[in-house]
Tab-separated table of C-alpha atoms in Angstrom:
chain	number	residue	atom	x	y	z
A	1	UNK	CA	-68.368	176.672	195.170
A	2	UNK	CA	-71.068	177.576	197.700
A	3	UNK	CA	-72.847	174.878	200.003
A	4	UNK	CA	-76.614	175.259	200.320
A	5	UNK	CA	-79.083	173.075	202.483
A	6	UNK	CA	-82.498	172.254	201.064
A	7	UNK	CA	-85.128	170.982	203.500
A	8	UNK	CA	-88.577	169.400	203.178
A	9	UNK	CA	-91.000	169.526	205.845
A	10	UNK	CA	-94.409	168.521	206.570
A	11	UNK	CA	-97.091	170.150	208.457
A	12	UNK	CA	-96.416	168.217	211.640
A	13	UNK	CA	-92.968	169.573	212.013
A	14	UNK	CA	-91.348	166.386	210.443
A	15	UNK	CA	-88.487	167.426	208.200
A	16	UNK	CA	-85.605	166.407	206.224
A	17	UNK	CA	-82.383	168.318	204.937
A	18	UNK	CA	-80.236	167.522	202.440
A	19	UNK	CA	-77.162	169.299	201.141
A	20	UNK	CA	-76.464	170.851	197.587
A	21	UNK	CA	-73.772	173.134	195.915
A	22	UNK	CA	-73.712	175.397	193.277
A	23	UNK	CA	-70.754	176.782	191.162
A	24	UNK	CA	-70.326	180.237	190.742
A	25	UNK	CA	-69.917	180.663	187.009
A	26	UNK	CA	-70.520	184.489	186.769
A	27	UNK	CA	-73.565	184.543	184.846
A	28	UNK	CA	-74.433	188.252	184.431
A	29	UNK	CA	-77.883	189.263	185.314
A	30	UNK	CA	-80.589	188.680	182.767
A	31	UNK	CA	-80.553	190.941	179.673
A	32	UNK	CA	-76.996	192.297	180.333
A	33	UNK	CA	-73.391	191.174	179.612
A	34	UNK	CA	-69.746	191.630	181.065
A	35	UNK	CA	-67.785	194.478	179.563
A	36	UNK	CA	-64.185	193.578	179.476
A	37	UNK	CA	-60.970	194.119	178.154
A	38	UNK	CA	-57.044	192.947	177.477
A	39	UNK	CA	-56.128	196.429	178.854
A	40	UNK	CA	-52.365	196.496	177.461
A	41	UNK	CA	-49.005	194.965	177.280
A	42	UNK	CA	-47.177	193.924	180.476
A	43	UNK	CA	-50.259	191.647	182.178
A	44	UNK	CA	-49.730	192.654	185.541
A	45	UNK	CA	-50.790	195.460	188.229
A	46	UNK	CA	-52.270	198.981	187.993
A	47	UNK	CA	-49.623	200.079	185.138
A	48	UNK	CA	-51.230	197.343	182.749
A	49	UNK	CA	-54.536	198.873	183.102
A	50	UNK	CA	-53.277	202.365	182.091
A	51	UNK	CA	-53.785	202.080	178.546
A	52	UNK	CA	-57.294	201.078	178.565
A	53	UNK	CA	-57.723	203.496	181.257
A	54	UNK	CA	-56.943	205.953	178.583
A	55	UNK	CA	-59.712	204.668	176.378
A	56	UNK	CA	-62.338	204.556	179.161
A	57	UNK	CA	-61.266	208.171	180.535
A	58	UNK	CA	-62.591	207.445	183.979
A	59	UNK	CA	-66.214	206.786	182.366
A	60	UNK	CA	-66.096	202.988	184.316
A	61	UNK	CA	-64.239	199.797	185.511
A	62	UNK	CA	-63.655	196.680	183.581
A	63	UNK	CA	-65.808	194.251	184.755
A	64	UNK	CA	-63.553	191.431	183.022
A	65	UNK	CA	-59.724	191.679	182.898
A	66	UNK	CA	-57.977	189.384	180.045
A	67	UNK	CA	-54.515	188.135	180.850
A	68	UNK	CA	-51.644	185.833	179.228
A	69	UNK	CA	-49.583	183.990	181.523
A	70	UNK	CA	-47.312	181.427	180.350
A	71	UNK	CA	-48.754	177.503	180.722
A	72	UNK	CA	-46.443	177.442	183.913
A	73	UNK	CA	-46.834	180.663	185.161
A	74	UNK	CA	-50.427	181.176	185.841
A	75	UNK	CA	-50.172	181.413	189.698
A	76	UNK	CA	-47.438	183.878	189.648
A	77	UNK	CA	-49.382	186.350	187.382
A	78	UNK	CA	-52.165	185.701	189.709
A	79	UNK	CA	-50.279	186.704	192.619
A	80	UNK	CA	-49.594	189.875	190.784
A	81	UNK	CA	-53.186	190.470	189.962
A	82	UNK	CA	-55.548	189.360	192.497
A	83	UNK	CA	-55.134	192.782	194.746
A	84	UNK	CA	-56.612	194.946	192.017
A	85	UNK	CA	-59.149	192.369	190.406
A	86	UNK	CA	-61.943	191.140	192.893
A	87	UNK	CA	-64.227	192.572	195.625
A	88	UNK	CA	-63.851	195.809	196.319
A	89	UNK	CA	-61.968	196.852	193.333
A	90	UNK	CA	-65.080	197.410	190.940
A	91	UNK	CA	-63.668	194.743	188.560
A	92	UNK	CA	-65.144	191.434	188.536
A	93	UNK	CA	-63.055	188.604	187.400
A	94	UNK	CA	-59.940	187.703	185.315
A	95	UNK	CA	-60.209	185.852	182.204
A	96	UNK	CA	-56.752	184.189	181.577
A	97	UNK	CA	-55.586	182.187	178.721
A	98	UNK	CA	-53.702	179.022	179.752
A	99	UNK	CA	-51.768	178.788	176.712
A	100	UNK	CA	-49.357	176.014	175.364
A	101	UNK	CA	-46.381	177.628	175.676
A	102	UNK	CA	-43.693	178.245	178.538
A	103	UNK	CA	-40.484	180.215	178.850
A	104	UNK	CA	-38.437	177.083	180.216
A	105	UNK	CA	-37.595	173.785	178.665
A	106	UNK	CA	-40.272	171.528	177.673
A	107	UNK	CA	-40.445	167.812	178.038
A	108	UNK	CA	-38.805	166.832	174.674
A	109	UNK	CA	-35.622	168.747	175.804
A	110	UNK	CA	-35.936	171.589	173.678
A	111	UNK	CA	-34.792	175.023	175.083
A	112	UNK	CA	-37.480	177.189	174.467
A	113	UNK	CA	-37.002	180.748	173.600
A	114	UNK	CA	-39.643	183.050	174.862
A	115	UNK	CA	-42.193	183.185	173.541
A	116	UNK	CA	-42.394	179.509	172.020
A	117	UNK	CA	-45.346	177.078	171.620
A	118	UNK	CA	-43.810	174.066	173.424
A	119	UNK	CA	-46.374	172.697	175.342
A	120	UNK	CA	-48.031	169.672	173.547
A	121	UNK	CA	-51.406	168.382	173.609
A	122	UNK	CA	-50.422	164.840	173.718
A	123	UNK	CA	-47.740	165.529	176.538
A	124	UNK	CA	-50.507	166.940	178.755
A	125	UNK	CA	-52.647	163.952	177.882
A	126	UNK	CA	-50.001	161.645	178.907
A	127	UNK	CA	-49.494	163.189	182.275
A	128	UNK	CA	-46.058	164.782	181.761
A	129	UNK	CA	-47.280	167.945	182.960
A	130	UNK	CA	-49.298	166.891	185.994
A	131	UNK	CA	-46.906	168.306	188.551
A	132	UNK	CA	-47.399	171.808	186.949
A	133	UNK	CA	-51.317	170.956	186.760
A	134	UNK	CA	-51.674	170.242	190.053
A	135	UNK	CA	-49.307	173.193	191.359
A	136	UNK	CA	-51.429	175.440	189.234
A	137	UNK	CA	-54.804	174.285	190.673
A	138	UNK	CA	-53.671	174.379	194.179
A	139	UNK	CA	-52.999	178.347	193.364
A	140	UNK	CA	-55.952	178.797	191.479
A	141	UNK	CA	-58.054	177.531	194.651
A	142	UNK	CA	-55.931	179.565	197.149
A	143	UNK	CA	-57.023	182.831	194.907
A	144	UNK	CA	-60.417	181.660	195.885
A	145	UNK	CA	-62.551	183.883	193.499
A	146	UNK	CA	-64.166	183.048	190.656
A	147	UNK	CA	-61.842	183.119	187.608
A	148	UNK	CA	-62.489	182.330	183.880
A	149	UNK	CA	-59.795	180.017	182.247
A	150	UNK	CA	-59.605	179.327	178.621
A	151	UNK	CA	-56.910	176.495	177.872
A	152	UNK	CA	-55.086	176.768	174.802
A	153	UNK	CA	-57.264	179.429	173.216
A	154	UNK	CA	-57.428	179.648	169.835
A	155	UNK	CA	-56.537	176.055	169.393
A	156	UNK	CA	-58.056	176.049	165.864
A	157	UNK	CA	-55.821	178.488	164.577
A	158	UNK	CA	-53.542	177.439	161.983
A	159	UNK	CA	-51.145	180.299	162.511
A	160	UNK	CA	-50.745	178.895	166.135
A	161	UNK	CA	-50.913	175.791	167.788
A	162	UNK	CA	-52.174	173.015	165.287
A	163	UNK	CA	-49.488	173.368	162.442
A	164	UNK	CA	-46.520	175.399	163.640
A	165	UNK	CA	-46.036	173.982	167.042
A	166	UNK	CA	-46.726	170.244	166.652
A	167	UNK	CA	-50.308	169.973	167.683
A	168	UNK	CA	-51.162	168.767	164.349
A	169	UNK	CA	-54.142	166.358	164.907
A	170	UNK	CA	-57.241	168.468	165.840
A	171	UNK	CA	-58.333	165.155	167.764
A	172	UNK	CA	-55.524	165.459	170.582
A	173	UNK	CA	-57.003	168.716	171.822
A	174	UNK	CA	-60.016	167.221	173.688
A	175	UNK	CA	-57.827	164.428	175.726
A	176	UNK	CA	-55.623	167.334	176.596
A	177	UNK	CA	-58.381	169.526	177.922
A	178	UNK	CA	-60.334	166.533	179.416
A	179	UNK	CA	-56.863	165.743	181.241
A	180	UNK	CA	-56.475	169.250	182.592
A	181	UNK	CA	-59.995	169.540	183.783
A	182	UNK	CA	-59.970	166.269	185.671
A	183	UNK	CA	-56.778	167.392	187.678
A	184	UNK	CA	-57.545	170.776	187.935
A	185	UNK	CA	-61.598	171.194	188.468
A	186	UNK	CA	-61.824	168.853	191.747
A	187	UNK	CA	-58.817	170.985	193.333
A	188	UNK	CA	-60.227	174.428	192.270
A	189	UNK	CA	-63.915	174.616	191.905
A	190	UNK	CA	-63.564	178.076	191.598
A	191	UNK	CA	-62.214	177.827	187.926
A	192	UNK	CA	-64.840	178.958	185.265
A	193	UNK	CA	-63.945	176.532	182.230
A	194	UNK	CA	-64.359	178.340	178.837
A	195	UNK	CA	-64.090	176.511	175.352
A	196	UNK	CA	-62.518	179.119	172.921
A	197	UNK	CA	-61.713	178.653	169.266
A	198	UNK	CA	-61.153	181.741	167.373
A	199	UNK	CA	-64.477	181.710	165.735
A	200	UNK	CA	-62.887	181.945	162.372
A	201	UNK	CA	-63.285	178.275	161.592
A	202	UNK	CA	-66.043	175.704	161.562
A	203	UNK	CA	-63.875	172.939	160.072
A	204	UNK	CA	-60.284	172.050	160.808
A	205	UNK	CA	-57.737	169.864	159.559
A	206	UNK	CA	-54.450	170.387	160.927
A	207	UNK	CA	-51.402	168.645	159.908
A	208	UNK	CA	-53.599	165.378	159.335
A	209	UNK	CA	-55.197	166.472	156.325
A	210	UNK	CA	-58.944	165.970	155.351
A	211	UNK	CA	-61.861	168.243	157.034
A	212	UNK	CA	-63.220	167.577	160.151
A	213	UNK	CA	-66.021	169.657	162.099
A	214	UNK	CA	-65.024	171.790	164.647
A	215	UNK	CA	-66.843	169.568	167.118
A	216	UNK	CA	-63.758	167.250	167.332
A	217	UNK	CA	-62.275	169.714	169.514
A	218	UNK	CA	-65.287	170.285	171.949
A	219	UNK	CA	-64.586	168.493	174.870
A	220	UNK	CA	-68.355	167.730	175.823
A	221	UNK	CA	-70.684	169.899	178.040
A	222	UNK	CA	-69.822	168.408	181.271
A	223	UNK	CA	-66.377	169.922	180.972
A	224	UNK	CA	-67.375	173.368	179.656
A	225	UNK	CA	-68.929	176.424	181.504
A	226	UNK	CA	-68.739	179.197	178.852
A	227	UNK	CA	-68.161	179.020	174.975
A	228	UNK	CA	-65.830	181.620	174.193
A	229	UNK	CA	-64.457	182.842	170.716
A	230	UNK	CA	-61.876	185.521	169.862
A	231	UNK	CA	-63.391	186.949	166.812
A	232	UNK	CA	-61.924	190.093	165.147
A	233	UNK	CA	-63.000	192.242	162.227
A	234	UNK	CA	-59.429	193.594	161.486
A	235	UNK	CA	-60.132	195.527	158.228
A	236	UNK	CA	-63.776	196.107	159.198
A	237	UNK	CA	-64.153	193.428	156.163
A	238	UNK	CA	-67.649	192.260	158.107
A	239	UNK	CA	-68.734	196.016	158.603
A	240	UNK	CA	-70.477	195.416	161.598
A	241	UNK	CA	-70.173	193.141	164.905
A	242	UNK	CA	-73.308	191.207	164.192
A	243	UNK	CA	-71.779	190.425	160.863
A	244	UNK	CA	-68.434	189.368	162.464
A	245	UNK	CA	-70.080	187.563	165.421
A	246	UNK	CA	-72.808	185.867	163.735
A	247	UNK	CA	-71.489	182.919	161.687
A	248	UNK	CA	-69.845	181.424	164.639
A	249	UNK	CA	-72.692	181.892	167.188
A	250	UNK	CA	-75.330	180.619	164.561
A	251	UNK	CA	-73.280	177.360	163.842
A	252	UNK	CA	-73.351	176.719	167.602
A	253	UNK	CA	-77.215	177.688	167.915
A	254	UNK	CA	-77.746	175.309	165.182
A	255	UNK	CA	-76.661	172.475	167.250
A	256	UNK	CA	-73.521	171.462	165.424
A	257	UNK	CA	-71.824	170.357	168.469
A	258	UNK	CA	-74.276	167.433	168.539
A	259	UNK	CA	-74.537	164.326	166.485
A	260	UNK	CA	-71.062	164.429	164.671
A	261	UNK	CA	-70.344	160.684	163.571
A	262	UNK	CA	-67.870	161.678	160.955
A	263	UNK	CA	-63.799	161.728	161.558
A	264	UNK	CA	-63.180	162.145	165.078
A	265	UNK	CA	-66.770	163.028	165.825
A	266	UNK	CA	-68.073	162.572	169.413
A	267	UNK	CA	-71.705	162.162	168.685
A	268	UNK	CA	-72.596	164.253	171.537
A	269	UNK	CA	-76.399	164.525	172.438
A	270	UNK	CA	-78.507	166.906	170.703
A	271	UNK	CA	-78.692	170.318	172.331
A	272	UNK	CA	-75.141	169.944	173.233
A	273	UNK	CA	-73.540	173.461	173.510
A	274	UNK	CA	-76.645	175.408	172.632
A	275	UNK	CA	-77.438	176.698	176.025
A	276	UNK	CA	-73.860	177.682	177.380
A	277	UNK	CA	-73.135	181.209	177.836
A	278	UNK	CA	-71.405	182.641	175.052
A	279	UNK	CA	-68.648	185.129	175.466
A	280	UNK	CA	-66.168	187.060	173.420
A	281	UNK	CA	-62.843	186.955	174.972
A	282	UNK	CA	-61.481	189.011	172.466
A	283	UNK	CA	-62.249	191.265	169.743
A	284	UNK	CA	-61.270	194.330	168.171
A	285	UNK	CA	-60.639	196.385	164.541
A	286	UNK	CA	-57.303	196.977	163.706
A	287	UNK	CA	-56.727	201.010	163.811
A	288	UNK	CA	-53.581	201.359	161.661
A	289	UNK	CA	-55.575	199.580	158.592
A	290	UNK	CA	-57.823	201.211	156.378
A	291	UNK	CA	-60.678	201.522	158.870
A	292	UNK	CA	-61.073	205.595	159.913
A	293	UNK	CA	-61.920	206.565	163.431
A	294	UNK	CA	-65.571	207.507	162.680
A	295	UNK	CA	-65.913	203.740	160.879
A	296	UNK	CA	-64.645	202.331	164.064
A	297	UNK	CA	-66.862	204.365	166.227
A	298	UNK	CA	-69.574	203.192	164.358
A	299	UNK	CA	-68.478	199.905	164.564
A	300	UNK	CA	-68.322	200.044	168.349
A	301	UNK	CA	-71.845	201.535	168.382
A	302	UNK	CA	-72.832	198.264	167.187
A	303	UNK	CA	-71.848	196.219	169.673
A	304	UNK	CA	-74.432	195.911	172.469
A	305	UNK	CA	-77.289	195.129	169.869
A	306	UNK	CA	-75.367	192.732	168.401
A	307	UNK	CA	-74.440	190.832	171.384
A	308	UNK	CA	-78.117	191.221	172.707
A	309	UNK	CA	-79.084	189.656	169.194
A	310	UNK	CA	-76.747	186.628	169.410
A	311	UNK	CA	-77.093	185.871	172.941
A	312	UNK	CA	-73.626	187.189	173.916
A	313	UNK	CA	-73.091	187.585	177.754
A	314	UNK	CA	-69.333	188.818	177.908
A	315	UNK	CA	-67.420	191.188	175.586
A	316	UNK	CA	-63.849	191.988	176.071
A	317	UNK	CA	-61.830	194.410	173.519
A	318	UNK	CA	-58.197	193.199	173.037
A	319	UNK	CA	-56.640	196.795	173.749
A	320	UNK	CA	-52.977	195.804	172.787
A	321	UNK	CA	-50.988	198.424	171.319
A	322	UNK	CA	-48.310	196.318	169.577
A	323	UNK	CA	-51.152	194.494	167.696
A	324	UNK	CA	-52.422	197.870	166.847
A	325	UNK	CA	-55.828	197.514	168.535
A	326	UNK	CA	-55.751	200.234	170.997
A	327	UNK	CA	-58.151	202.917	170.814
A	328	UNK	CA	-55.671	205.491	172.358
A	329	UNK	CA	-55.645	208.573	170.233
A	330	UNK	CA	-58.848	207.809	168.321
A	331	UNK	CA	-61.141	209.880	170.232
A	332	UNK	CA	-64.341	209.229	168.232
A	333	UNK	CA	-63.901	205.563	168.730
A	334	UNK	CA	-62.739	206.298	172.644
A	335	UNK	CA	-66.096	208.016	173.141
A	336	UNK	CA	-68.135	205.152	171.476
A	337	UNK	CA	-66.504	202.649	173.747
A	338	UNK	CA	-67.241	204.953	176.770
A	339	UNK	CA	-70.819	205.079	175.661
A	340	UNK	CA	-71.485	201.330	175.082
A	341	UNK	CA	-69.617	201.123	178.331
A	342	UNK	CA	-72.111	203.143	180.117
A	343	UNK	CA	-74.903	201.383	178.665
A	344	UNK	CA	-77.833	199.437	180.284
A	345	UNK	CA	-76.501	196.105	178.634
A	346	UNK	CA	-73.130	196.582	180.180
A	347	UNK	CA	-74.359	197.460	183.181
A	348	UNK	CA	-73.357	194.132	185.064
B	1	UNK	CA	-104.155	158.182	206.705
B	2	UNK	CA	-100.857	156.882	207.875
B	3	UNK	CA	-98.323	159.018	209.896
B	4	UNK	CA	-96.609	161.137	207.537
B	5	UNK	CA	-93.076	160.801	206.937
B	6	UNK	CA	-90.146	162.172	204.646
B	7	UNK	CA	-87.539	159.320	203.916
B	8	UNK	CA	-85.398	160.626	201.362
B	9	UNK	CA	-84.224	163.635	199.110
B	10	UNK	CA	-82.336	163.417	195.786
B	11	UNK	CA	-80.875	165.966	193.430
B	12	UNK	CA	-80.707	165.139	189.774
B	13	UNK	CA	-76.780	166.416	189.677
B	14	UNK	CA	-74.114	165.944	192.143
B	15	UNK	CA	-73.654	169.994	191.744
B	16	UNK	CA	-74.826	172.908	189.899
B	17	UNK	CA	-73.672	175.809	188.261
B	18	UNK	CA	-75.402	179.196	188.479
B	19	UNK	CA	-78.474	179.576	186.270
B	20	UNK	CA	-78.857	175.978	185.884
B	21	UNK	CA	-82.263	174.163	187.009
B	22	UNK	CA	-82.124	172.055	190.159
B	23	UNK	CA	-84.480	169.373	190.367
B	24	UNK	CA	-84.943	167.829	194.030
B	25	UNK	CA	-87.069	164.716	194.175
B	26	UNK	CA	-88.429	163.772	197.900
B	27	UNK	CA	-89.724	160.534	198.615
B	28	UNK	CA	-91.902	159.451	201.749
B	29	UNK	CA	-95.433	159.035	202.874
B	30	UNK	CA	-97.207	162.496	202.785
B	31	UNK	CA	-100.011	161.435	201.030
B	32	UNK	CA	-102.746	158.797	200.493
B	33	UNK	CA	-104.850	157.497	197.845
B	34	UNK	CA	-108.492	156.928	198.266
B	35	UNK	CA	-111.011	155.275	195.797
B	36	UNK	CA	-114.364	157.229	195.618
B	37	UNK	CA	-117.160	154.988	194.188
B	38	UNK	CA	-120.829	155.736	193.364
B	39	UNK	CA	-123.375	153.124	193.421
B	40	UNK	CA	-126.977	153.335	191.979
B	41	UNK	CA	-129.749	151.121	192.986
B	42	UNK	CA	-129.567	149.147	190.149
B	43	UNK	CA	-125.785	147.871	191.311
B	44	UNK	CA	-124.125	149.765	188.342
B	45	UNK	CA	-120.995	151.490	189.946
B	46	UNK	CA	-118.360	154.237	189.290
B	47	UNK	CA	-115.089	154.492	190.671
B	48	UNK	CA	-112.786	157.307	190.852
B	49	UNK	CA	-109.618	157.650	192.995
B	50	UNK	CA	-108.145	160.842	194.556
B	51	UNK	CA	-105.571	161.546	197.197
B	52	UNK	CA	-105.200	163.312	200.562
B	53	UNK	CA	-101.813	164.842	200.816
B	54	UNK	CA	-100.146	166.444	203.767
B	55	UNK	CA	-99.095	170.154	203.363
B	56	UNK	CA	-94.931	169.224	202.127
B	57	UNK	CA	-93.179	172.730	201.897
B	58	UNK	CA	-89.504	172.932	200.805
B	59	UNK	CA	-86.942	175.652	201.199
B	60	UNK	CA	-83.151	176.219	200.924
B	61	UNK	CA	-80.557	178.466	202.628
B	62	UNK	CA	-80.090	180.215	199.489
B	63	UNK	CA	-83.667	181.523	199.647
B	64	UNK	CA	-84.378	180.017	196.084
B	65	UNK	CA	-87.998	180.391	194.901
B	66	UNK	CA	-89.004	176.467	194.618
B	67	UNK	CA	-91.664	175.312	192.183
B	68	UNK	CA	-93.911	172.173	192.906
B	69	UNK	CA	-93.761	170.018	189.703
B	70	UNK	CA	-95.478	166.962	191.035
B	71	UNK	CA	-96.518	165.259	194.048
B	72	UNK	CA	-98.280	162.013	193.943
B	73	UNK	CA	-98.240	161.325	197.813
B	74	UNK	CA	-94.783	159.502	197.959
B	75	UNK	CA	-92.932	161.166	195.666
B	76	UNK	CA	-92.806	164.864	195.395
B	77	UNK	CA	-90.551	166.883	192.521
B	78	UNK	CA	-89.407	170.577	192.837
B	79	UNK	CA	-87.402	172.963	190.634
B	80	UNK	CA	-85.595	175.810	191.342
B	81	UNK	CA	-82.887	177.961	189.294
B	82	UNK	CA	-79.204	177.750	191.128
């Protein structure tokens, strides 16, 4: 957060000055977007960077580097990464998921085996994790650089938090998010708050059944700096990034985060969410499935124009080899990635 | 015209994020309203008002470009991009 002074002055020299502050949410220059990736497995240090380094082959650095700490280990991962992301490194910022999993015992007495989703939204909202939140906020503040944080990303996924791990009611997400924000934001104004569903679901049900708009999981514009989503085209069934990304973005642009008076709805004011910067915090094509190197390269070629058309200001490839999304060994795809990475659109 | 002065500056938000519009409202006495009346020999009149404002300039330590939105002599509104 940067402090400025505003001065009004009359011709006779009389003047008055008042301060105001601006939080840096890392907006790229107009007409450009951040180019980022999850480099590989491991999550820390220069070796973490090597797989995506193979893909980019020295053509550029990543503007945004994504990472995946445990719920209670955000700061320790930050300590490992801060030296090689930030001013002077050519890499602008870290983007961390803040997932609802730990490697330690959870508050319900269960001995978690890693990795296990065991931080419950209701427990967060009830204050059970406040010590962790406070210490994490202090560590983030000490880091000092702007950092993207997406709490419980992909919260709408039926394969992750909601159904399997006990966060059964989608309506429990917002109180947890707001509780975290209310503790962390005042202590760590350098955190950039990202609301990050999968981009797959425009309605949610969870274990409570019924169908609710995804809006029930939106904490409100006051709590959100960026709207991100993790949209993949695993088998190229969409056929292009524009086709893959459009449904969610168009749903946001159409104002669906406002005026919902249905079950769990917040009835946010018109325009809610529509002016937030948008980002792909994860995306990719699964290289071992039916797609060929040439098809994936063509798909990647379409990324800048798709992002420009949809107002997407950050784009991060999920380059993990266990999930067979890395492009290493796919020469045409690597060349396409290097090509879009060198484009004017991604020159931020 | 009374002696010009600036009495307050307020912002529309407690803080801003980059890219947002900042609206600053300046109040005080930096202008005065007058009535101009034309009178014919038959006694009919027409009156219009006008104001004389002192030059009010604004700036900030971030060198933003501020746009004057309105100024009625007691309240002036300016906007800029955070």
